[in-house]
Short mmCIF file of C-alpha atoms and ligand atoms in Angstrom, two decimals:
data_model
loop_
_atom_site.label_atom_id
_atom_site.label_comp_id
_atom_site.label_asym_id
_atom_site.label_seq_id
_atom_site.Cartn_x
_atom_site.Cartn_y
_atom_site.Cartn_z
CA UNK A 165 54.37 53.62 97.25
CA UNK A 166 57.43 54.87 98.99
CA UNK A 167 58.70 56.21 95.68
CA UNK A 168 55.41 58.04 95.03
CA UNK A 169 55.32 59.45 98.54
CA UNK A 170 58.87 60.65 98.07
CA UNK A 171 57.94 62.21 94.73
CA UNK A 172 54.91 63.96 96.32
CA UNK A 173 57.10 65.23 99.13
CA UNK A 174 59.57 66.47 96.57
CA UNK A 175 56.84 68.21 94.55
CA UNK A 176 55.40 69.74 97.69
CA UNK A 177 58.79 71.15 98.41
CA UNK A 178 59.62 72.28 94.92
CA UNK A 179 56.27 73.53 93.56
CA UNK A 180 55.83 76.49 95.91
CA UNK A 181 59.37 77.52 95.17
CA UNK A 182 58.82 77.28 91.42
CA UNK A 183 55.50 79.13 91.49
CA UNK A 184 56.52 81.79 93.99
CA UNK A 185 56.22 85.26 92.45
CA UNK A 186 59.57 86.89 91.86
CA UNK A 187 59.37 89.66 94.42
CA UNK A 188 61.97 92.42 94.23
CA UNK A 189 64.56 92.04 97.00
CA UNK A 190 63.89 94.29 99.93
CA UNK A 191 66.61 96.93 99.91
CA UNK A 192 66.54 97.37 103.67
CA UNK A 193 67.29 93.72 104.54
CA UNK A 194 70.16 93.59 107.04
CA UNK A 195 73.29 92.65 105.15
CA UNK A 196 71.78 93.47 101.76
CA UNK A 197 73.86 96.61 101.52
CA UNK A 198 77.11 94.95 100.45
CA UNK A 199 79.13 96.61 97.69
CA UNK A 200 81.57 93.67 97.66
CA UNK A 201 79.46 90.48 97.26
CA UNK A 202 82.36 88.61 95.61
CA UNK A 203 85.21 89.69 97.91
CA UNK A 204 86.19 88.46 101.36
CA UNK A 205 84.80 90.63 104.13
CA UNK A 206 87.27 92.97 105.80
CA UNK A 207 87.18 92.15 109.53
CA UNK A 208 88.72 93.06 112.88
CA UNK A 209 91.29 90.66 114.31
CA UNK A 210 90.28 87.92 116.72
CA UNK A 211 91.69 90.01 119.58
CA UNK A 212 89.22 92.79 118.69
CA UNK A 213 91.72 95.27 117.22
CA UNK A 214 92.06 96.62 113.69
CA UNK A 215 95.19 98.20 112.20
CA UNK A 216 95.43 100.34 109.08
CA UNK A 217 98.75 101.29 107.46
CA UNK A 218 98.64 104.33 105.16
CA UNK A 219 101.14 104.80 102.33
CA UNK A 220 100.85 108.27 100.80
CA UNK A 221 102.47 110.01 97.84
CA UNK A 222 104.34 107.01 96.45
CA UNK A 223 105.05 108.95 93.21
CA UNK A 224 106.07 106.01 91.03
CA UNK A 225 107.27 106.57 87.47
CA UNK A 226 109.54 109.61 87.62
CA UNK A 227 111.99 110.06 84.74
CA UNK A 228 111.89 106.49 83.34
CA UNK A 229 114.54 107.58 80.78
CA UNK A 230 117.11 108.19 83.60
CA UNK A 231 118.62 105.93 86.23
CA UNK A 232 117.38 107.76 89.32
CA UNK A 233 113.62 107.51 88.62
CA UNK A 234 113.47 103.71 88.34
CA UNK A 235 115.87 103.46 91.32
CA UNK A 236 113.41 105.50 93.41
CA UNK A 237 110.66 103.03 92.58
CA UNK A 238 112.87 100.10 93.57
CA UNK A 239 113.45 101.90 96.89
CA UNK A 240 109.72 102.57 97.37
CA UNK A 241 108.82 98.93 96.73
CA UNK A 242 111.52 97.89 99.20
CA UNK A 243 110.03 100.25 101.80
CA UNK A 244 106.57 98.77 101.25
CA UNK A 245 107.86 95.21 101.73
CA UNK A 246 109.75 96.11 104.93
CA UNK A 247 106.80 97.97 106.43
CA UNK A 248 104.18 95.36 105.51
CA UNK A 249 106.28 92.50 106.90
CA UNK A 250 106.86 94.30 110.19
CA UNK A 251 103.55 96.11 110.71
CA UNK A 252 101.25 93.28 109.58
CA UNK A 253 98.27 95.62 109.02
CA UNK A 254 94.69 94.42 108.56
CA UNK A 255 94.05 96.99 105.82
CA UNK A 256 96.21 99.27 103.71
CA UNK A 257 95.33 102.67 102.26
CA UNK A 258 97.23 104.24 99.34
CA UNK A 259 96.37 107.87 100.00
CA UNK A 260 96.88 109.46 96.57
CA UNK A 261 99.64 110.45 94.15
CA UNK A 262 100.48 106.85 93.43
CA UNK A 263 102.09 107.92 90.15
CA UNK A 264 103.93 111.04 88.96
CA UNK A 265 101.74 111.16 85.85
CA UNK A 266 103.53 113.99 84.07
CA UNK A 267 106.53 111.71 83.44
CA UNK A 268 104.61 108.70 82.11
CA UNK A 269 103.73 107.47 78.64
CA UNK A 270 100.27 107.03 77.16
CA UNK A 271 100.91 103.43 76.11
CA UNK A 272 102.08 102.05 79.46
CA UNK A 273 101.41 104.42 82.41
CA UNK A 274 99.08 102.04 84.21
CA UNK A 275 101.81 99.38 84.29
CA UNK A 276 103.16 101.32 87.26
CA UNK A 277 100.04 100.23 89.16
CA UNK A 278 101.22 96.63 88.74
CA UNK A 279 104.51 97.56 90.44
CA UNK A 280 102.75 99.42 93.26
CA UNK A 281 100.29 96.65 94.12
CA UNK A 282 102.84 93.82 93.83
CA UNK A 283 103.79 93.91 97.55
CA UNK A 284 100.10 94.09 98.54
CA UNK A 285 99.33 91.07 96.36
CA UNK A 286 102.30 89.19 97.86
CA UNK A 287 101.15 89.88 101.43
CA UNK A 288 97.51 89.20 100.43
CA UNK A 289 96.30 92.36 102.11
CA UNK A 290 92.97 94.08 101.50
CA UNK A 291 93.52 97.69 100.47
CA UNK A 292 92.13 100.61 98.56
CA UNK A 293 93.28 103.91 97.09
CA UNK A 294 92.49 107.56 96.85
CA UNK A 295 93.98 109.46 93.92
CA UNK A 296 95.81 112.75 93.73
CA UNK A 297 96.58 115.66 91.46
CA UNK A 298 99.60 113.81 89.97
CA UNK A 299 97.36 110.84 89.07
CA UNK A 300 95.45 113.06 86.57
CA UNK A 301 97.80 114.08 83.76
CA UNK A 302 97.76 114.04 79.93
CA UNK A 303 98.88 110.37 79.93
CA UNK A 304 97.00 108.99 82.97
CA UNK A 305 93.67 109.44 84.77
CA UNK A 306 92.22 108.42 88.12
CA UNK A 307 89.76 106.16 86.30
CA UNK A 308 92.53 104.38 84.35
CA UNK A 309 94.46 103.76 87.58
CA UNK A 310 91.33 102.44 89.32
CA UNK A 311 90.49 100.06 86.47
CA UNK A 312 94.05 98.72 86.34
CA UNK A 313 94.13 98.24 90.11
CA UNK A 314 90.81 96.36 90.01
CA UNK A 315 92.22 94.15 87.24
CA UNK A 316 95.58 93.27 88.78
CA UNK A 317 94.89 93.30 92.54
CA UNK A 318 92.37 90.69 93.75
CA UNK A 319 92.12 92.34 97.18
CA UNK A 320 91.61 95.91 95.92
CA UNK A 321 88.44 97.44 97.41
CA UNK A 322 88.77 100.62 95.34
CA UNK A 323 85.51 101.48 93.56
CA UNK A 324 84.07 104.30 91.47
CA UNK A 325 81.21 106.57 92.40
CA UNK A 326 77.87 106.22 90.54
CA UNK A 327 77.56 108.20 87.26
CA UNK A 328 77.17 111.93 87.88
CA UNK A 329 78.94 111.86 91.28
CA UNK A 330 82.45 113.24 91.79
CA UNK A 331 82.72 115.83 89.00
CA UNK A 332 85.29 116.13 86.23
CA UNK A 333 88.03 113.48 86.52
CA UNK A 334 86.98 112.62 90.08
CA UNK A 335 85.46 109.11 89.99
CA UNK A 336 87.22 107.67 93.07
CA UNK A 337 84.61 108.23 95.80
CA UNK A 338 83.28 105.16 97.70
CA UNK A 339 83.11 103.43 101.08
CA UNK A 340 84.27 100.09 102.49
CA UNK A 341 82.48 98.27 105.34
CA UNK A 342 84.55 96.57 108.08
CA UNK A 343 82.93 93.86 110.24
CA UNK A 344 83.83 92.64 113.71
CA UNK A 345 83.32 88.99 112.68
CA UNK A 346 82.98 87.60 109.19
CA UNK A 347 79.34 86.49 109.67
CA UNK A 348 78.00 89.60 111.38
CA UNK A 349 74.90 91.14 109.78
CA UNK A 350 76.15 94.72 110.13
CA UNK A 351 79.57 96.43 109.95
CA UNK A 352 81.17 98.23 112.91
CA UNK A 353 83.33 100.59 110.86
CA UNK A 354 82.96 102.41 107.54
CA UNK A 355 86.07 103.63 105.69
CA UNK A 356 85.19 106.55 103.40
CA UNK A 357 87.33 107.53 100.41
CA UNK A 358 86.93 110.80 98.50
CA UNK A 359 88.38 112.01 95.22
CA UNK A 360 89.83 115.54 95.55
CA UNK A 361 90.73 115.57 91.81
CA UNK A 362 93.28 118.18 90.64
CA UNK A 363 95.95 117.81 87.95
CA UNK A 364 95.14 117.88 84.25
CA UNK A 365 92.63 116.39 81.83
CA UNK A 366 93.88 113.59 79.53
CA UNK A 367 95.08 114.12 75.97
CA UNK A 368 97.08 116.72 74.14
CA UNK A 369 94.65 119.64 74.71
CA UNK A 370 94.96 119.18 78.45
CA UNK A 371 93.34 121.70 80.82
CA UNK A 372 93.51 121.97 84.63
CA UNK A 373 91.05 119.90 86.69
CA UNK A 374 89.38 121.51 89.77
CA UNK A 375 91.32 120.53 92.90
CA UNK A 376 88.51 119.96 95.39
CA UNK A 377 85.88 117.32 96.20
CA UNK A 378 82.93 118.10 93.92
CA UNK A 379 79.61 119.43 95.26
CA UNK A 380 77.80 116.34 93.96
CA UNK A 381 79.54 114.29 96.66
CA UNK A 382 77.69 116.18 99.43
CA UNK A 383 74.27 114.80 98.42
CA UNK A 384 75.74 111.38 97.70
CA UNK A 385 77.04 111.13 101.29
CA UNK A 386 73.58 111.96 102.62
CA UNK A 387 71.94 109.30 100.42
CA UNK A 388 74.51 106.63 101.29
CA UNK A 389 74.02 107.32 105.00
CA UNK A 390 70.22 107.03 104.57
CA UNK A 391 70.71 103.65 102.84
CA UNK A 392 73.06 102.47 105.61
CA UNK A 393 70.68 103.57 108.36
CA UNK A 394 67.77 101.82 106.59
CA UNK A 395 69.75 98.59 106.16
CA UNK A 396 71.66 98.50 109.45
CA UNK A 397 69.99 100.94 111.84
CA UNK A 398 71.37 104.25 113.10
CA UNK A 399 75.16 104.51 113.46
CA UNK A 400 75.26 106.30 116.84
CA UNK A 401 76.10 103.32 119.08
CA UNK A 402 77.04 100.84 116.39
CA UNK A 403 79.37 102.19 113.70
CA UNK A 404 82.58 104.19 113.61
CA UNK A 405 84.02 105.95 110.56
CA UNK A 406 87.29 107.24 109.09
CA UNK A 407 87.77 109.30 105.93
CA UNK A 408 90.65 109.52 103.45
CA UNK A 409 91.07 112.25 100.81
CA UNK A 410 94.35 113.13 99.06
CA UNK A 411 94.30 116.96 99.17
CA UNK A 412 93.60 118.38 102.67
CA UNK A 413 90.20 120.10 103.08
CA UNK A 414 90.50 123.85 102.76
CA UNK A 415 89.43 124.38 106.39
CA UNK A 416 92.78 122.91 107.57
CA UNK A 417 94.86 125.79 106.18
CA UNK A 418 93.75 128.24 108.87
CA UNK A 419 94.84 125.86 111.67
CA UNK A 420 98.55 125.60 110.92
CA UNK A 421 99.61 128.88 112.62
CA UNK A 422 98.01 127.67 115.88
CA UNK A 423 99.76 124.30 116.02
CA UNK A 424 101.50 123.40 119.25
CA UNK A 425 104.34 120.91 118.66
CA UNK A 426 103.78 119.22 122.04
CA UNK A 427 100.06 118.74 121.54
CA UNK A 428 100.19 118.31 117.73
CA UNK A 429 103.53 116.51 117.22
CA UNK A 430 105.09 115.55 113.90
CA UNK A 431 107.00 117.15 111.07
CA UNK A 432 105.61 120.59 110.20
CA UNK A 433 107.79 121.70 107.30
CA UNK A 434 105.29 122.52 104.52
CA UNK A 435 103.54 125.85 104.91
CA UNK A 436 99.97 125.50 103.66
CA UNK A 437 99.17 128.03 100.97
CA UNK A 438 98.43 128.13 97.28
CA UNK A 439 97.65 124.63 96.00
CA UNK A 440 98.37 122.85 99.26
CA UNK A 441 94.76 122.53 100.44
CA UNK A 442 91.60 122.09 98.38
CA UNK A 443 90.75 125.04 96.09
CA UNK A 444 93.46 127.50 97.01
CA UNK A 445 95.07 128.11 93.61
CA UNK A 446 92.45 130.47 92.24
CA UNK A 447 91.04 133.01 94.71
CA UNK A 448 87.63 132.70 93.01
CA UNK A 449 87.48 129.05 94.12
CA UNK A 450 88.53 129.35 97.76
CA UNK A 451 86.45 127.08 99.99
CA UNK A 452 84.73 125.29 97.09
CA UNK A 453 84.99 122.06 99.08
CA UNK A 454 82.77 123.43 101.86
CA UNK A 455 79.56 121.58 100.74
CA UNK A 456 81.53 118.30 100.90
CA UNK A 457 83.16 119.19 104.23
CA UNK A 458 79.82 120.11 105.82
CA UNK A 459 77.98 117.08 104.49
CA UNK A 460 80.74 114.70 105.64
CA UNK A 461 80.78 116.09 109.16
CA UNK A 462 77.03 116.52 109.53
CA UNK A 463 76.01 113.11 108.18
CA UNK A 464 78.79 110.69 109.16
CA UNK A 465 78.50 109.77 112.85
CA UNK A 466 81.49 108.73 114.98
CA UNK A 467 83.90 110.10 112.39
CA UNK A 468 87.19 109.63 114.27
CA UNK A 469 89.44 111.45 111.82
CA UNK A 470 90.09 112.57 108.25
CA UNK A 471 93.49 111.72 106.66
CA UNK A 472 95.19 113.47 103.75
CA UNK A 473 98.56 113.35 101.99
CA UNK A 474 99.72 115.85 99.34
CA UNK A 475 101.97 118.02 101.56
CA UNK A 476 105.04 115.79 101.91
CA UNK A 477 106.61 117.82 104.72
CA UNK A 478 103.69 117.53 107.15
CA UNK A 479 102.81 114.77 109.63
CA UNK A 480 100.71 116.53 112.28
CA UNK A 481 97.15 116.02 113.48
CA UNK A 482 94.88 118.85 114.63
CA UNK A 483 91.26 119.28 115.68
CA UNK A 484 89.20 121.30 113.17
CA UNK A 485 87.02 123.34 115.53
CA UNK A 486 84.19 124.42 113.20
CA UNK A 487 83.26 120.77 112.57
CA UNK A 488 84.81 119.37 115.78
CA UNK A 489 86.68 116.71 113.80
CA UNK A 490 90.31 115.57 113.91
CA UNK A 491 92.44 115.92 110.79
CA UNK A 492 95.80 114.17 110.28
CA UNK A 493 98.39 114.21 107.55
CA UNK A 494 99.72 110.86 106.36
CA UNK A 495 103.47 110.36 105.80
CA UNK A 496 105.34 110.74 102.52
CA UNK A 497 106.13 107.11 101.67
CA UNK A 498 107.59 107.21 98.16
CA UNK A 499 111.16 107.99 97.17
CA UNK A 500 109.57 109.93 94.29
CA UNK A 501 108.01 113.35 94.79
CA UNK A 502 109.55 116.41 96.43
CA UNK A 503 111.31 115.90 99.76
CA UNK A 504 114.08 117.09 102.00
CA UNK A 505 116.95 114.90 103.15
CA UNK A 506 115.89 114.99 106.81
CA UNK A 507 112.16 114.27 106.29
CA UNK A 508 112.65 110.51 105.78
CA UNK A 509 110.10 108.09 104.34
CA UNK A 510 107.49 106.03 106.12
CA UNK A 511 103.82 105.45 106.84
CA UNK A 512 101.04 106.44 109.22
CA UNK A 513 99.59 103.63 111.34
CA UNK A 514 96.08 103.79 112.81
CA UNK A 515 94.92 101.27 115.43
CA UNK A 516 91.38 100.67 116.69
CA UNK A 517 91.75 99.12 120.17
CA UNK A 518 88.27 97.54 119.97
CA UNK A 519 85.21 97.36 117.73
CA UNK A 520 83.31 99.76 120.04
CA UNK A 521 82.51 102.74 117.82
CA UNK A 522 83.51 105.48 120.24
CA UNK A 523 86.77 104.04 121.64
CA UNK A 524 89.78 106.30 121.03
CA UNK A 525 92.25 105.41 118.26
CA UNK A 526 96.02 105.44 118.46
CA UNK A 527 97.98 106.76 115.51
CA UNK A 528 101.66 107.41 114.79
CA UNK A 529 104.29 107.86 112.09
CA UNK A 530 106.65 104.95 111.39
CA UNK A 531 109.81 105.47 109.36
CA UNK A 532 111.20 102.82 107.03
CA UNK A 533 113.90 102.06 109.63
CA UNK A 534 111.30 101.29 112.32
CA UNK A 535 111.68 104.53 114.30
CA UNK A 536 108.32 105.93 115.38
CA UNK A 537 107.27 109.47 116.24
CA UNK A 538 104.27 111.77 116.63
CA UNK A 539 102.18 109.22 118.49
CA UNK A 540 98.78 110.59 119.57
CA UNK A 541 95.57 109.17 120.97
CA UNK A 542 92.55 110.53 119.14
CA UNK A 543 89.93 110.88 121.86
CA UNK A 544 87.43 113.56 122.82
CA UNK A 545 90.08 115.40 124.86
CA UNK A 546 92.57 115.51 121.98
CA UNK A 547 93.50 119.13 121.27
C1 NAG B 102 117.66 104.40 97.31
O1 NAG B 102 117.90 104.06 98.67
C2 NAG B 102 119.28 104.07 99.02
C3 NAG B 102 119.41 103.65 100.47
O2 NAG B 102 118.81 102.44 100.66
C4 NAG B 102 119.86 105.46 98.84
O3 NAG B 102 121.24 105.45 99.12
C5 NAG B 102 119.63 105.93 97.42
O4 NAG B 102 120.04 107.29 97.29
C6 NAG B 102 118.17 105.82 97.05
N1 NAG B 102 118.01 106.17 95.68
C7 NAG B 102 117.16 107.13 95.27
C8 NAG B 102 117.19 107.44 93.79
O5 NAG B 102 116.38 107.70 95.99
C1 NAG B 103 102.63 111.14 76.87
O1 NAG B 103 102.80 110.00 76.06
C2 NAG B 103 103.25 110.30 74.74
C3 NAG B 103 103.24 108.99 73.95
O2 NAG B 103 103.80 107.97 74.67
C4 NAG B 103 104.60 110.99 74.80
O3 NAG B 103 105.02 111.36 73.51
C5 NAG B 103 104.50 112.24 75.67
O4 NAG B 103 105.77 112.83 75.83
C6 NAG B 103 103.93 111.87 77.03
N1 NAG B 103 103.82 113.00 77.94
C7 NAG B 103 102.99 114.03 77.82
C8 NAG B 103 103.02 115.09 78.88
O5 NAG B 103 102.22 114.12 76.88
C1 NAG B 104 107.03 102.80 79.31
O1 NAG B 104 107.65 103.00 78.07
C2 NAG B 104 108.81 103.83 78.14
C3 NAG B 104 109.26 104.15 76.73
O2 NAG B 104 109.40 102.97 76.00
C4 NAG B 104 109.87 103.16 78.98
O3 NAG B 104 111.01 103.97 79.10
C5 NAG B 104 109.28 102.91 80.38
O4 NAG B 104 110.20 102.21 81.17
C6 NAG B 104 107.97 102.14 80.29
N1 NAG B 104 107.36 102.14 81.62
C7 NAG B 104 106.76 101.08 82.18
C8 NAG B 104 106.19 101.28 83.52
O5 NAG B 104 106.68 100.01 81.62
C1 NAG B 105 101.30 123.28 124.14
O1 NAG B 105 100.66 122.12 124.61
C2 NAG B 105 101.13 121.65 125.86
C3 NAG B 105 100.49 120.30 126.14
O2 NAG B 105 99.12 120.33 125.94
C4 NAG B 105 100.82 122.71 126.92
O3 NAG B 105 101.32 122.29 128.17
C5 NAG B 105 101.47 124.03 126.52
O4 NAG B 105 101.09 125.03 127.40
C6 NAG B 105 101.05 124.43 125.11
N1 NAG B 105 101.82 125.60 124.70
C7 NAG B 105 101.26 126.73 124.25
C8 NAG B 105 102.20 127.80 123.82
O5 NAG B 105 100.04 126.83 124.15
C1 NAG B 106 115.32 106.50 111.08
O1 NAG B 106 115.03 107.37 109.99
C2 NAG B 106 114.70 108.69 110.34
C3 NAG B 106 114.32 109.43 109.07
O2 NAG B 106 115.28 109.32 108.11
C4 NAG B 106 115.86 109.34 111.08
O3 NAG B 106 115.52 110.66 111.46
C5 NAG B 106 116.18 108.51 112.30
O4 NAG B 106 117.31 109.03 112.95
C6 NAG B 106 116.45 107.06 111.92
N1 NAG B 106 116.58 106.26 113.14
C7 NAG B 106 117.57 105.44 113.32
C8 NAG B 106 117.56 104.70 114.62
O5 NAG B 106 118.48 105.29 112.50
#
């Protein structure tokens, strides 16, 4: 009898489950919007802070047929190990121009990705990348770098945009959610990454690639925000955001003459002009990134700042007044890529003091030798 009762109880439990119609999963369920179901969640520290270290313009792979190119890469890897050991970040961003693609070979260019991610794998740090104009060349593409990174770095959060988004040779547009605690239903911070393209198409009949974030990204941002709001509720009091894009938005070029070195500290040695912000090379294309820039700033709430690399001689932050958003350069990290003896190499650090979405961030430049400079607090009174 007991056995039959147990069997009945078992059937009662199992039958409804077996016969339940297979309903489609509700898209708007809290927590359902997770682009990384198989990866550990990126979270704030137990003390409520969150620190990002940005390496920019690493430029691996210069002149492999000479001694100095490979020596530069040894130096860059050494810098990464020193900085990661001392800074102990919670997340790392590689902000474009990982590789000097014009010097690499078709058969093995992506092997440089293995070298670049080795320190991140060793320190078991979650990270993701944007890609730059030097990452699109006849022998390398953004997509090839992304696929290699996904293959060889278990904690890479770099993704590709859906088909049709990002334009020619610009697949690296995506976002990464950051949670306060690992079991929370909704994130407190969204890190956005955009592909500003540039460089050259692959193959022997190579042609130039547009050097701005494609128009298609503007609508994509709006749709992603709608999906986030549906799944998690409005961002206003709940979620902060940061954005990373290799080539500075075009709107930044006009702000350099008005910089004040007390208010906007940091190296200011690269004059922005042709090719140094998005869509400046051809006068017909000036400001082609405006649909992206407007959509980003209109749709993404609590956007604390936008970070670019590309111009190795610049470290400053500034407020972009038309969109009322703060922009900051990263820091040239790699021994490869153009430089001047006194610029030094290092990283930009960004620290969230708490998970509250409107609390001001601290950010500064750290050199390889530990010296810091250009520290600013990014709050509503900044600039
Ligand atoms: C590598 O770094 C050392 C200092 O640690 C420096 O003397 C050397 O010039 C660097 N090599 C290159 C090729 O940048
Ligand atoms: C690309 O790779 C091929 C084959 O490895 C090599 O011959 C060529 O010099 C490389 N560079 C360019 C710019 O094509
Ligand atoms: C790629 O191949 C070239 C030519 O054989 C070699 O000089 C270079 O060191 C290789 N690069 C990598 C990253 O393996
Ligand atoms: C530069 O900024 C500092 C600090 O905000 C301010 O005291 C100074 O007047 C500014 N200089 C100019 C030339 O605007
Ligand atoms: C650290 O490196 C930077 C950049 O090369 C240099 O300007 C600074 O003087 C160095 N600091 C120390 C304490 O050596």
